[in-house]
Amino acid sequence: MYYGAAYYPEHKTAEELEHDMILLIESGINTVRMGEFAWCRMEPREGEYQFDWLEAAVERLGKAGIRSIICTPTACPPAWLVYKHPEVVYVDNRGLERPFGGRRFYCYNNPVYREYSRKITEEIGRRFGKNPYVCGFQIDNEPAQEASGRCHCPVCQAKFSEWLKDKYKTIEEYNRRSGNIFWGQDYDSFDQIRMPVNTIEVSAEQKMPVYFENPTLRLEYERFCSESQIEYQDIQSDVLHGYTEYPVTTNGTGLATNSIDYYKSTRKLDCYGFDYYPGLRDAAVDSFPYAFARGVKDGAPFWVMEFMSGGGHRFGGSGRVQPNPGALKQAVLQSFAHGAEMMLHFQFRTFPFGAEQLNYAIVDMDGVPRRRYYEMQETARLLKELEPLENAGFANEIAICVDYDTHWALRIKPVNDPDFKYLDYAGKMYHVLEDNGYNSDVISYDADFSKYKFLIVPSAFVASREFQQKLRRFTEEGGILLGTFLTSAKNEDNVGYTDSLPAGLTDVFGAVVEEVEPVFKDNHTNVRLDLEGSEAVSTDGMWSDILGGSARAIGTYTQDYKTDSMVISENTYGKGTAVYMGTDLEKEAMGELFQYLCRRAGISKNPVKAEEKIEVVRRVLNGENYYYVFNFTAKEAEVSVETPVYDYLKKCRYEEKAVLERNGFAVLKEIKG
């Protein structure tokens, strides 16, 4: 595993650099990441390139066994560029220009900025593409972060109009498919179409909050901006691939910002990379982002380019608490267990200046190594011990489908806002499976479904006819399909289907949605589940469907006028089974339903028992099962094992239980026979 930290040699005096180099070399790490904000040092004047300072750091570290990720610095253009070409700056949805002096203030569609970005990337590729001490490249930094993913400048406006024209061909076709006749919004030409006033971008401010725009226009704008940023990124990836065989990626924001469709953006990248800042004090690190990361490129290993390092001040000012002793090591091993090929802390040493001054780091501002530094040393040693297990694969038989169009559509026109959040709901299902002993993958709508026995499709709000057919084939061929409320309500134009819901799938589910309403705190209704001999009860949540149809009712309401109405259906379709869940369930009842469906699918639980805040991850190497077990309970915990296991790290055998200390972990190999 590549393990290390972000480092900034351009900040240092000669004495500070020498001090830090010694600490880095003695830390035991094998990777550093450098350069993402250093354009003004790489090209202090137009066309004058200076890389000696960076090459010296790469060589010094490389000779000591530490390889470098080199970043393109395009997140922060130098002053000379911005003042020579003020037209390259970003314009937000309120019409405000973002001035020089921060970061991410450029327009990703501006042709002038794209050309300057291409030239600095070419110089980086030429200088470092074949350097033996380099191990990869990062493009830009956190694209679309900090409300910088939805530019409204004149260049973007003109390009958006052309993008719509290319897609729809005629304005009449656009008017028809988007339903612009509502409120009399028909256009006469594509030039009349303006970018949306409102935005779903994280951290952005609305210009006109009470202004309701066409949902098709808003979804198309999300797609356009995502594709524009991918196009800008790929200018750099194409250049770098011309100079190097090392992997090229960028550092996305995982499931935090969601302004770029990462399934599409990584097609020209060698791996998916993202930044992740979970809390590490008496807290379980959410592994849903890792499962998502693994699915971005069809199960390929992923890179974590920035990860939590410590406590103290925070970029936003509020601060972070320190991790428990052992929590950094535990978190790194957890990422390794979930398929991370790289884990880099942000950052190595605290900044004394700039917008991120006093921020958390492995080493404090005074440069004195303390607890976190020594724990990083221990982690580096541990990862070397685990090197023989790096090629272990995943053999999960359950997948959860997520989709950017659905995510964007449910933010543009929310359902039960703010309680229902699409990605959070998908994450809930992932964790309920995990707590009941089942590992699952997280995949896109375009992924291969055939390797899974059980497919969960939460709230597939936007579902094309092609996707409906894909779900139909999966079930027909013997799969267990679980769909939920809001499934197949809209087409790919973000327009509601006029056939009965779930549109195009009523025969698969054997059910028709007859009545709907959101569920608030004052209209909850009890639900009874009948799961072939076992029963479970729950209150409903988020949303309520009343279902009709020929399917067997495995969930019915028990109160009010809804009494005996079907809310969860089960239907045999072809060789498989389709279940429609017309409401949310409490975790315990949802767990009962998932166990029932896993039994139907022939999927076994992990023999190492998972409980709340005890995570178990199964990996397979040479036909043998390895279970990574993590204790997030903030106290010592016992873990039951239903089969004999061998502790890979402690070199001992367990027959019935293993004991994990606070922030502890174990790697348990299943003993066969």
XYZ file of C-alpha atoms in Angstrom:
673
model
C 0.000 0.000 0.000
C 1.147 3.530 -0.780
C 1.143 5.246 2.605
C 2.197 8.751 3.531
C 1.153 12.393 3.665
C 0.830 15.628 1.742
C 3.945 17.791 1.960
C 4.735 21.350 0.823
C 8.445 21.991 0.223
C 7.650 25.354 -1.396
C 6.671 26.662 2.060
C 9.953 25.854 3.757
C 13.230 27.557 4.487
C 16.328 25.475 3.838
C 16.593 24.651 7.533
C 12.930 23.678 7.852
C 13.146 21.547 4.733
C 16.144 19.646 6.073
C 14.399 19.091 9.402
C 11.240 17.787 7.714
C 13.117 15.584 5.278
C 14.716 13.735 8.158
C 11.338 13.263 9.865
C 9.721 12.052 6.658
C 12.483 9.548 5.995
C 12.446 8.242 9.575
C 8.648 7.941 9.615
C 8.657 4.753 7.573
C 6.143 6.033 5.013
C 6.676 5.307 1.323
C 4.715 8.095 -0.419
C 4.325 11.885 -0.387
C 2.053 14.119 -2.422
C 3.326 17.525 -3.541
C 2.698 20.539 -5.735
C -1.056 21.049 -5.988
C -0.949 24.758 -5.072
C 2.507 25.725 -6.342
C 1.921 27.139 -9.847
C 3.465 30.485 -8.857
C 6.687 28.629 -7.948
C 6.606 26.309 -10.962
C 5.982 29.185 -13.403
C 6.768 32.470 -11.614
C 6.555 34.371 -14.909
C 4.790 33.311 -18.066
C 6.805 30.686 -19.917
C 9.573 30.623 -17.283
C 9.470 27.222 -15.609
C 11.285 26.470 -12.371
C 11.138 22.902 -11.071
C 14.554 22.516 -9.460
C 13.123 22.932 -5.943
C 10.535 20.188 -6.534
C 12.939 17.868 -8.337
C 15.372 18.171 -5.417
C 12.654 17.122 -2.929
C 11.551 14.230 -5.143
C 15.121 12.975 -5.474
C 16.011 13.352 -1.787
C 12.926 11.444 -0.709
C 13.145 8.942 -3.554
C 16.662 7.863 -2.652
C 15.333 7.121 0.833
C 12.549 4.921 -0.539
C 9.735 7.496 -0.577
C 8.055 8.013 -3.933
C 6.082 11.105 -4.933
C 2.663 11.904 -6.305
C 3.099 15.047 -8.404
C 0.071 17.309 -8.733
C -0.834 19.757 -11.446
C -1.290 23.162 -9.736
C -4.311 24.366 -11.682
C -6.568 24.859 -8.647
C -4.634 28.072 -7.930
C -3.522 30.052 -11.006
C -0.737 32.604 -10.420
C -1.420 36.329 -10.145
C 0.260 37.169 -13.450
C -2.153 34.903 -15.325
C -5.298 36.225 -13.654
C -4.413 39.889 -14.046
C -3.360 39.400 -17.666
C -6.566 37.449 -18.409
C -9.303 38.537 -15.972
C -11.858 36.753 -18.162
C -10.728 33.372 -16.763
C -12.305 33.903 -13.335
C -15.289 31.941 -12.037
C -18.735 33.563 -11.874
C -21.169 32.092 -9.355
C -24.948 31.673 -9.654
C -25.481 35.163 -8.210
C -23.326 36.732 -10.913
C -20.405 37.445 -8.560
C -16.881 37.072 -9.913
C -14.477 35.142 -7.725
C -11.314 37.289 -7.433
C -7.681 36.303 -7.095
C -6.665 35.504 -3.520
C -8.425 32.234 -2.744
C -8.473 28.923 -4.568
C -10.665 27.305 -7.219
C -11.570 30.686 -8.747
C -11.140 29.733 -12.402
C -13.699 28.872 -15.086
C -13.175 25.290 -16.233
C -14.706 26.096 -19.656
C -12.632 29.170 -20.462
C -10.434 28.364 -23.498
C -7.642 30.686 -22.349
C -7.445 28.988 -18.966
C -7.608 25.566 -20.571
C -4.612 26.414 -22.749
C -2.528 27.659 -19.802
C -3.523 24.529 -17.875
C -2.450 22.360 -20.793
C 0.962 24.055 -20.979
C 1.834 23.745 -17.270
C 0.638 20.128 -17.321
C 2.861 19.437 -20.329
C 5.882 20.829 -18.496
C 5.115 18.665 -15.468
C 4.747 15.615 -17.685
C 8.008 16.389 -19.461
C 9.928 16.907 -16.200
C 8.467 14.117 -14.062
C 6.781 11.624 -16.381
C 9.684 9.177 -16.349
C 11.239 10.111 -13.002
C 11.955 6.809 -11.170
C 11.049 8.384 -7.834
C 7.523 9.339 -8.951
C 4.625 6.899 -8.596
C 1.691 8.870 -9.983
C 0.032 12.181 -10.834
C -2.920 14.104 -9.432
C -4.830 16.545 -11.638
C -5.883 19.835 -10.031
C -7.321 19.659 -6.487
C -10.835 18.711 -5.385
C -12.655 19.754 -8.575
C -16.020 21.402 -7.853
C -15.242 21.878 -4.165
C -16.284 25.032 -2.296
C -19.107 26.018 -4.659
C -16.819 26.129 -7.696
C -18.554 23.558 -9.877
C -21.327 25.597 -11.512
C -19.817 28.577 -13.355
C -22.196 31.193 -14.833
C -19.748 33.237 -16.899
C -20.535 34.247 -20.527
C -18.366 31.413 -21.870
C -20.328 28.825 -19.895
C -23.649 30.392 -20.868
C -22.853 30.206 -24.574
C -21.489 26.689 -24.267
C -24.559 25.501 -22.354
C -26.858 26.748 -25.126
C -24.772 24.902 -27.715
C -24.716 21.775 -25.537
C -28.523 21.739 -25.410
C -28.724 22.335 -29.159
C -26.366 19.421 -29.825
C -28.486 17.149 -27.656
C -32.015 18.139 -28.680
C -31.358 19.367 -32.262
C -34.482 21.552 -32.425
C -35.989 23.939 -29.902
C -39.372 22.343 -30.513
C -38.015 18.986 -29.343
C -36.556 20.567 -26.217
C -39.832 22.337 -25.447
C -41.778 19.107 -25.904
C -39.551 16.849 -23.798
C -39.100 19.330 -20.971
C -42.803 20.207 -20.741
C -42.096 23.904 -21.114
C -45.744 24.561 -21.867
C -46.219 24.526 -18.089
C -46.243 28.174 -16.980
C -45.889 29.092 -20.674
C -42.104 28.603 -20.760
C -41.687 27.602 -24.426
C -38.524 29.030 -26.002
C -38.069 30.311 -29.554
C -34.361 29.447 -29.768
C -31.618 27.822 -27.704
C -29.971 31.230 -27.283
C -32.867 32.258 -25.036
C -32.188 29.482 -22.520
C -30.344 30.809 -19.485
C -28.576 28.768 -16.856
C -30.721 28.093 -13.762
C -30.975 30.786 -11.119
C -31.168 28.230 -8.312
C -28.494 25.685 -7.503
C -28.083 22.501 -5.494
C -24.340 23.059 -5.193
C -22.953 22.496 -1.703
C -22.137 25.789 0.111
C -23.611 27.982 -2.639
C -26.118 30.724 -1.819
C -29.407 31.106 -3.638
C -30.046 34.319 -5.516
C -33.838 33.901 -5.673
C -34.985 31.203 -3.229
C -38.671 31.448 -4.156
C -38.195 30.877 -7.871
C -39.252 27.542 -9.288
C -37.505 26.535 -12.496
C -38.130 23.740 -14.927
C -36.768 20.435 -13.521
C -35.532 19.297 -16.946
C -33.499 22.467 -17.389
C -31.977 22.085 -13.939
C -31.005 18.437 -14.414
C -29.531 19.173 -17.838
C -27.452 21.961 -16.286
C -26.095 19.542 -13.676
C -25.111 17.137 -16.455
C -23.578 19.907 -18.564
C -21.415 21.216 -15.710
C -20.295 17.716 -14.749
C -19.342 16.940 -18.346
C -17.567 20.294 -18.699
C -15.371 19.600 -15.703
C -14.632 16.106 -16.976
C -13.656 17.639 -20.317
C -11.297 20.076 -18.546
C -9.791 17.279 -16.452
C -9.260 15.109 -19.508
C -7.212 17.809 -21.230
C -4.662 17.275 -18.473
C -5.009 13.494 -18.309
C -4.435 13.218 -22.070
C -1.292 15.333 -21.786
C 0.111 13.365 -18.850
C -0.615 10.013 -20.472
C 1.528 11.167 -23.370
C 4.535 11.481 -21.066
C 4.131 8.807 -18.421
C 3.071 5.269 -17.691
C 2.481 6.089 -14.030
C -1.170 6.224 -12.868
C -3.024 9.507 -13.367
C -5.999 10.497 -11.209
C -7.507 13.448 -9.383
C -8.787 13.877 -5.831
C -12.547 13.994 -5.853
C -14.675 14.832 -2.848
C -16.189 11.370 -2.490
C -19.823 11.553 -1.425
C -19.524 15.071 0.000
C -19.978 17.506 -2.901
C -21.424 15.354 -5.717
C -21.093 17.977 -8.444
C -19.308 15.579 -10.808
C -20.460 12.160 -11.947
C -17.435 10.124 -10.833
C -18.566 7.066 -12.764
C -18.057 9.084 -15.945
C -15.151 11.254 -14.801
C -12.796 8.348 -14.140
C -13.085 6.733 -17.572
C -9.849 8.386 -18.719
C -8.208 8.152 -15.297
C -6.222 5.154 -14.133
C -7.919 4.946 -10.751
C -10.470 6.756 -8.622
C -8.988 9.033 -5.980
C -10.841 11.001 -3.314
C -10.422 12.913 -0.055
C -12.047 11.771 3.192
C -12.197 13.454 6.600
C -14.142 11.288 9.078
C -14.095 11.852 12.817
C -11.716 9.524 14.684
C -12.684 10.112 18.301
C -14.951 7.377 19.688
C -16.549 7.112 16.272
C -17.082 4.443 13.645
C -15.508 5.405 10.344
C -18.233 5.089 7.720
C -17.093 2.563 5.116
C -19.913 3.353 2.670
C -17.629 5.857 0.835
C -15.050 3.072 0.435
C -17.622 0.681 -1.012
C -18.687 3.448 -3.383
C -15.041 4.128 -4.291
C -14.435 0.474 -5.062
C -17.398 0.445 -7.433
C -16.460 3.546 -9.399
C -14.097 1.589 -11.645
C -15.740 -1.824 -11.372
C -13.963 -3.073 -8.270
C -10.504 -1.644 -8.996
C -8.380 -0.422 -6.051
C -8.824 3.252 -5.200
C -6.592 6.005 -3.789
C -7.365 8.164 -0.746
C -5.425 11.327 -1.533
C -6.243 13.202 1.687
C -7.287 11.659 4.987
C -7.769 12.853 8.531
C -4.548 13.288 10.495
C -5.337 14.913 13.825
C -7.276 17.492 15.797
C -7.046 21.185 16.490
C -7.989 24.043 14.209
C -9.995 23.487 11.074
C -10.157 25.174 7.680
C -13.644 26.461 8.458
C -12.671 27.607 11.952
C -14.696 25.295 14.192
C -11.973 22.750 14.885
C -11.629 18.968 15.136
C -11.041 16.784 18.173
C -7.953 14.582 18.346
C -8.201 10.906 17.371
C -8.028 8.305 20.103
C -4.657 6.573 20.449
C -4.693 3.836 17.825
C -7.498 5.382 15.779
C -5.233 6.564 12.945
C -3.736 3.112 12.595
C -7.168 1.486 12.767
C -8.568 3.834 10.112
C -5.693 3.206 7.710
C -6.077 -0.551 8.058
C -9.839 -0.187 7.515
C -9.224 1.583 4.200
C -6.774 -1.182 3.251
C -9.418 -3.799 4.082
C -11.918 -2.066 1.805
C -9.605 -1.923 -1.199
C -7.550 1.258 -0.839
C -4.233 1.105 -2.669
C -3.120 4.490 -1.319
C -3.737 6.375 1.916
C -2.205 9.826 2.377
C -2.775 11.950 5.459
C -3.428 15.642 5.113
C -0.993 16.938 6.015
C 2.498 16.198 7.340
C 3.170 19.462 9.210
C 0.818 22.228 10.344
C 0.795 25.440 8.277
C 1.835 28.603 10.175
C 0.327 30.880 7.517
C -2.399 31.167 4.904
C -6.092 30.289 4.935
C -5.383 26.831 6.380
C -3.011 28.018 9.094
C -3.018 26.121 12.409
C -4.739 23.203 10.681
C -4.534 19.594 11.849
C -1.482 17.567 10.773
C 0.690 14.593 11.692
C 3.416 16.908 13.061
C 2.608 20.161 14.836
C 3.749 23.600 13.711
C 6.917 23.417 15.845
C 8.108 20.347 13.969
C 8.361 18.190 17.085
C 7.256 14.562 16.521
C 4.605 13.441 18.985
C 1.904 10.773 19.353
C 0.463 10.988 15.843
C 3.884 10.813 14.204
C 4.862 7.714 16.140
C 1.520 6.114 15.359
C 2.157 6.770 11.679
C 5.463 4.929 12.079
C 3.656 1.962 13.641
C 1.107 1.996 10.813
C 3.814 1.947 8.170
C 5.357 -1.107 9.847
C 1.963 -2.823 10.055
C 1.277 -2.273 6.345
C 4.562 -3.963 5.463
C 3.469 -6.948 7.509
C 0.219 -7.071 5.551
C 1.808 -6.830 2.094
C 1.188 -10.533 1.331
C -2.576 -9.853 1.570
C -2.685 -6.870 -0.804
C -4.001 -8.875 -3.757
C -6.972 -10.341 -1.901
C -10.228 -9.817 -3.767
C -13.877 -9.257 -2.908
C -16.590 -11.862 -3.385
C -19.696 -9.935 -2.364
C -23.004 -11.291 -3.665
C -25.076 -8.213 -2.796
C -24.966 -4.834 -4.524
C -26.610 -1.468 -3.861
C -27.170 0.703 -6.939
C -26.660 4.479 -6.837
C -27.044 7.028 -9.606
C -26.101 10.688 -10.071
C -29.162 11.637 -12.134
C -31.379 10.307 -9.355
C -29.316 12.086 -6.699
C -29.450 15.387 -8.584
C -33.166 15.053 -9.412
C -34.044 14.403 -5.757
C -32.133 17.517 -4.727
C -33.647 19.665 -7.470
C -37.172 18.645 -6.468
C -36.818 17.116 -2.993
C -39.150 14.538 -1.514
C -39.855 14.963 2.208
C -37.140 17.590 2.495
C -34.961 17.698 4.563
C -35.517 14.251 6.118
C -35.011 12.145 3.012
C -31.523 12.236 1.514
C -30.945 9.748 -1.272
C -27.290 8.902 -0.631
C -27.861 8.724 3.122
C -30.679 6.255 2.507
C -28.463 4.086 0.317
C -25.884 4.258 3.098
C -28.453 3.174 5.671
C -29.165 0.028 3.665
C -25.456 -0.692 3.345
C -25.012 -0.457 7.113
C -28.095 -2.524 7.945
C -26.675 -5.293 5.762
C -23.297 -4.902 7.451
C -24.796 -5.032 10.969
C -26.573 -8.263 10.040
C -23.444 -9.986 8.793
C -23.468 -9.247 5.052
C -20.941 -7.284 3.001
C -22.153 -5.498 -0.106
C -20.811 -3.567 -3.071
C -22.009 -0.149 -4.208
C -22.323 0.110 -7.978
C -23.697 2.314 -10.748
C -26.738 1.680 -12.903
C -24.327 0.854 -15.762
C -22.463 -1.876 -13.842
C -22.634 -5.596 -14.548
C -25.440 -7.041 -12.396
C -24.869 -10.654 -13.386
C -22.324 -11.454 -10.660
C -24.782 -10.599 -7.878
C -27.559 -12.679 -6.363
C -29.295 -9.816 -4.516
C -29.658 -6.307 -5.953
C -30.962 -3.350 -3.927
C -32.085 -0.283 -5.878
C -33.079 2.425 -3.402
C -35.484 5.078 -4.717
C -34.581 4.860 -8.414
C -36.369 8.159 -9.016
C -34.965 8.631 -12.546
C -35.111 5.355 -14.469
C -34.799 5.117 -18.228
C -36.615 2.447 -20.207
C -33.247 0.770 -20.749
C -32.623 0.618 -17.002
C -36.088 -0.799 -16.427
C -35.271 -3.558 -18.894
C -31.967 -4.219 -17.161
C -33.763 -4.756 -13.831
C -36.293 -6.952 -15.602
C -33.543 -9.184 -17.047
C -31.757 -9.437 -13.709
C -34.908 -10.706 -12.016
C -36.017 -12.888 -14.888
C -32.655 -14.677 -14.846
C -32.956 -15.589 -11.172
C -31.891 -12.556 -9.153
C -33.519 -11.166 -6.006
C -34.466 -7.530 -6.670
C -35.458 -5.048 -3.956
C -36.858 -1.717 -5.106
C -38.203 0.961 -2.797
C -40.627 3.859 -2.767
C -39.999 6.445 -5.535
C -38.785 3.771 -7.956
C -39.111 4.620 -11.662
C -41.151 7.790 -11.158
C -39.384 9.866 -13.849
C -37.705 9.380 -17.205
C -34.214 10.556 -18.128
C -35.564 14.024 -19.005
C -36.598 14.419 -15.346
C -40.231 14.263 -16.433
C -42.752 12.072 -14.639
C -43.955 8.894 -16.263
C -47.666 8.829 -17.034
C -47.996 5.047 -16.722
C -48.663 3.464 -13.341
C -45.798 3.382 -10.848
C -43.308 1.845 -10.603
C -43.338 2.768 -14.284
C -42.383 -0.015 -16.668
C -41.945 -2.452 -13.785
C -45.433 -3.141 -12.436
C -45.387 -6.654 -13.925
C -41.943 -7.375 -12.456
C -43.016 -6.325 -8.958
C -46.569 -7.543 -9.385
C -47.620 -4.318 -7.703
C -49.062 -0.927 -8.568
C -48.682 2.203 -6.442
C -52.231 3.374 -5.715
C -51.701 6.146 -3.186
C -48.674 8.048 -1.841
C -47.771 10.537 0.869
C -44.678 11.660 2.758
C -44.291 10.460 6.338
C -43.816 13.151 8.955
C -43.590 12.876 12.729
C -47.362 13.121 13.143
C -48.554 10.588 10.529
C -46.454 7.482 11.191
C -48.281 4.178 10.745
C -47.309 0.736 12.042
C -46.297 -1.977 9.590
C -46.313 -5.760 10.108
C -43.915 -7.973 8.122
C -44.789 -11.609 7.396
C -41.578 -13.318 6.284
C -42.509 -16.979 5.867
C -43.002 -17.999 9.464
C -41.308 -15.076 11.180
C -42.787 -11.671 11.853
C -41.382 -8.213 12.406
C -43.004 -4.899 13.236
C -41.940 -1.353 12.483
C -43.263 2.145 12.107
C -43.138 3.486 8.583
C -40.824 6.319 7.644
C -39.924 8.872 4.965
C -42.634 7.872 2.502
C -45.797 5.791 2.330
C -47.130 3.868 -0.651
C -50.343 1.884 -0.674
C -49.900 -0.958 -3.150
C -52.342 -2.933 -5.208
C -51.691 -5.819 -7.548
C -51.295 -9.586 -7.581
C -48.086 -9.812 -5.537
C -47.979 -11.457 -2.114
C -48.191 -8.913 0.688
C -45.199 -9.435 3.005
C -45.719 -6.041 4.625
C -49.093 -4.566 5.571
C -50.288 -1.556 7.517
C -51.985 -2.186 10.852
C -53.504 1.220 11.642
C -56.003 3.831 10.545
C -57.636 3.674 7.109
C -54.507 1.927 5.814
C -55.165 -1.202 7.905
C -54.475 -4.379 5.890
C -53.251 -2.370 2.898
C -50.143 -3.757 1.228
C -46.953 -1.696 1.592
C -44.296 -4.352 0.863
C -44.881 -6.790 -1.987
C -43.132 -9.958 -3.130
C -43.549 -11.320 -6.642
C -42.082 -14.226 -8.581
C -40.902 -13.063 -11.975
C -39.192 -15.511 -14.303
C -36.634 -17.400 -12.251
C -36.277 -14.612 -9.712
C -38.123 -12.581 -7.117
C -38.909 -8.866 -7.004
C -39.769 -7.099 -3.751
C -41.159 -3.569 -3.631
C -40.796 -1.742 -0.304
C -43.222 1.163 -0.259
C -41.872 2.810 2.886
C -38.778 3.060 5.034
C -38.434 0.645 7.950
C -36.711 0.868 11.284
C -33.271 -0.735 11.275
C -34.269 -3.908 13.111
C -37.206 -4.633 10.806
C -35.163 -3.771 7.732
C -32.522 -6.197 8.983
C -35.154 -8.927 9.273
C -36.290 -8.252 5.712
C -32.714 -8.333 4.394
C -31.970 -11.593 6.196
C -35.107 -13.125 4.713
C -34.105 -12.074 1.199
C -30.515 -13.236 1.677
C -31.810 -16.648 2.707
C -33.975 -16.690 -0.416
C -30.905 -15.823 -2.477
C -28.714 -18.458 -0.796
C -26.314 -15.892 0.682
C -24.595 -16.823 3.944
C -23.611 -14.483 6.758
C -20.005 -13.925 7.663
C -18.987 -16.454 10.354
C -17.347 -13.627 12.301
C -20.263 -11.892 13.959
C -20.849 -8.220 13.203
C -22.627 -6.021 15.717
C -23.250 -2.313 15.963
C -19.879 -0.535 15.747
C -18.097 -3.844 15.068
C -17.283 -3.952 11.371
C -16.330 -7.148 9.535
C -14.920 -7.097 6.006
C -14.439 -10.295 4.040
C -11.594 -10.653 1.539
C -10.605 -13.736 -0.452
C -7.050 -14.755 -1.386
C -6.199 -18.016 -3.132
C -9.593 -19.412 -2.201
C -9.188 -18.642 1.505
C -11.331 -16.212 3.506
C -9.798 -13.402 5.533
C -11.947 -11.289 7.850
C -10.819 -7.808 8.854
C -12.551 -6.923 12.119
C -12.701 -3.385 13.556
C -13.826 -2.339 17.023
C -15.400 1.134 16.963
C -17.241 0.757 20.290
C -14.840 2.966 22.301
C -14.266 0.062 24.715
C -12.908 -3.469 24.705
C -15.205 -5.838 22.808
C -15.680 -9.556 22.278
C -16.405 -10.852 18.795
C -18.027 -14.254 18.305
C -16.665 -16.599 15.645
C -18.717 -19.511 14.317
C -15.723 -21.254 12.777
C -12.106 -21.586 13.934
C -9.934 -18.665 12.781
C -6.254 -17.803 12.861
C -5.164 -14.293 13.910
C -2.781 -13.204 11.142
C -1.145 -10.476 13.239
C -1.070 -12.045 16.708
C -0.273 -15.548 15.377
C -2.863 -17.347 17.492
C -6.071 -19.354 17.012
C -9.619 -18.580 18.177
C -12.362 -21.178 18.450
C -15.356 -19.194 19.720
C -14.449 -15.565 20.311
C -11.784 -12.938 19.826
C -11.182 -9.944 22.087
C -10.457 -6.553 20.525
C -9.130 -3.637 22.509
C -10.502 -0.100 22.135
C -9.762 1.095 18.595
C -8.475 -2.402 17.985
C -8.617 -4.611 14.933
C -7.787 -8.106 13.834
C -7.137 -9.965 10.597
C -8.683 -13.422 10.958
C -8.063 -16.225 8.495
C -10.787 -18.851 8.336
C -9.458 -22.336 9.159
C -10.980 -24.918 6.840
C -11.702 -28.455 7.956
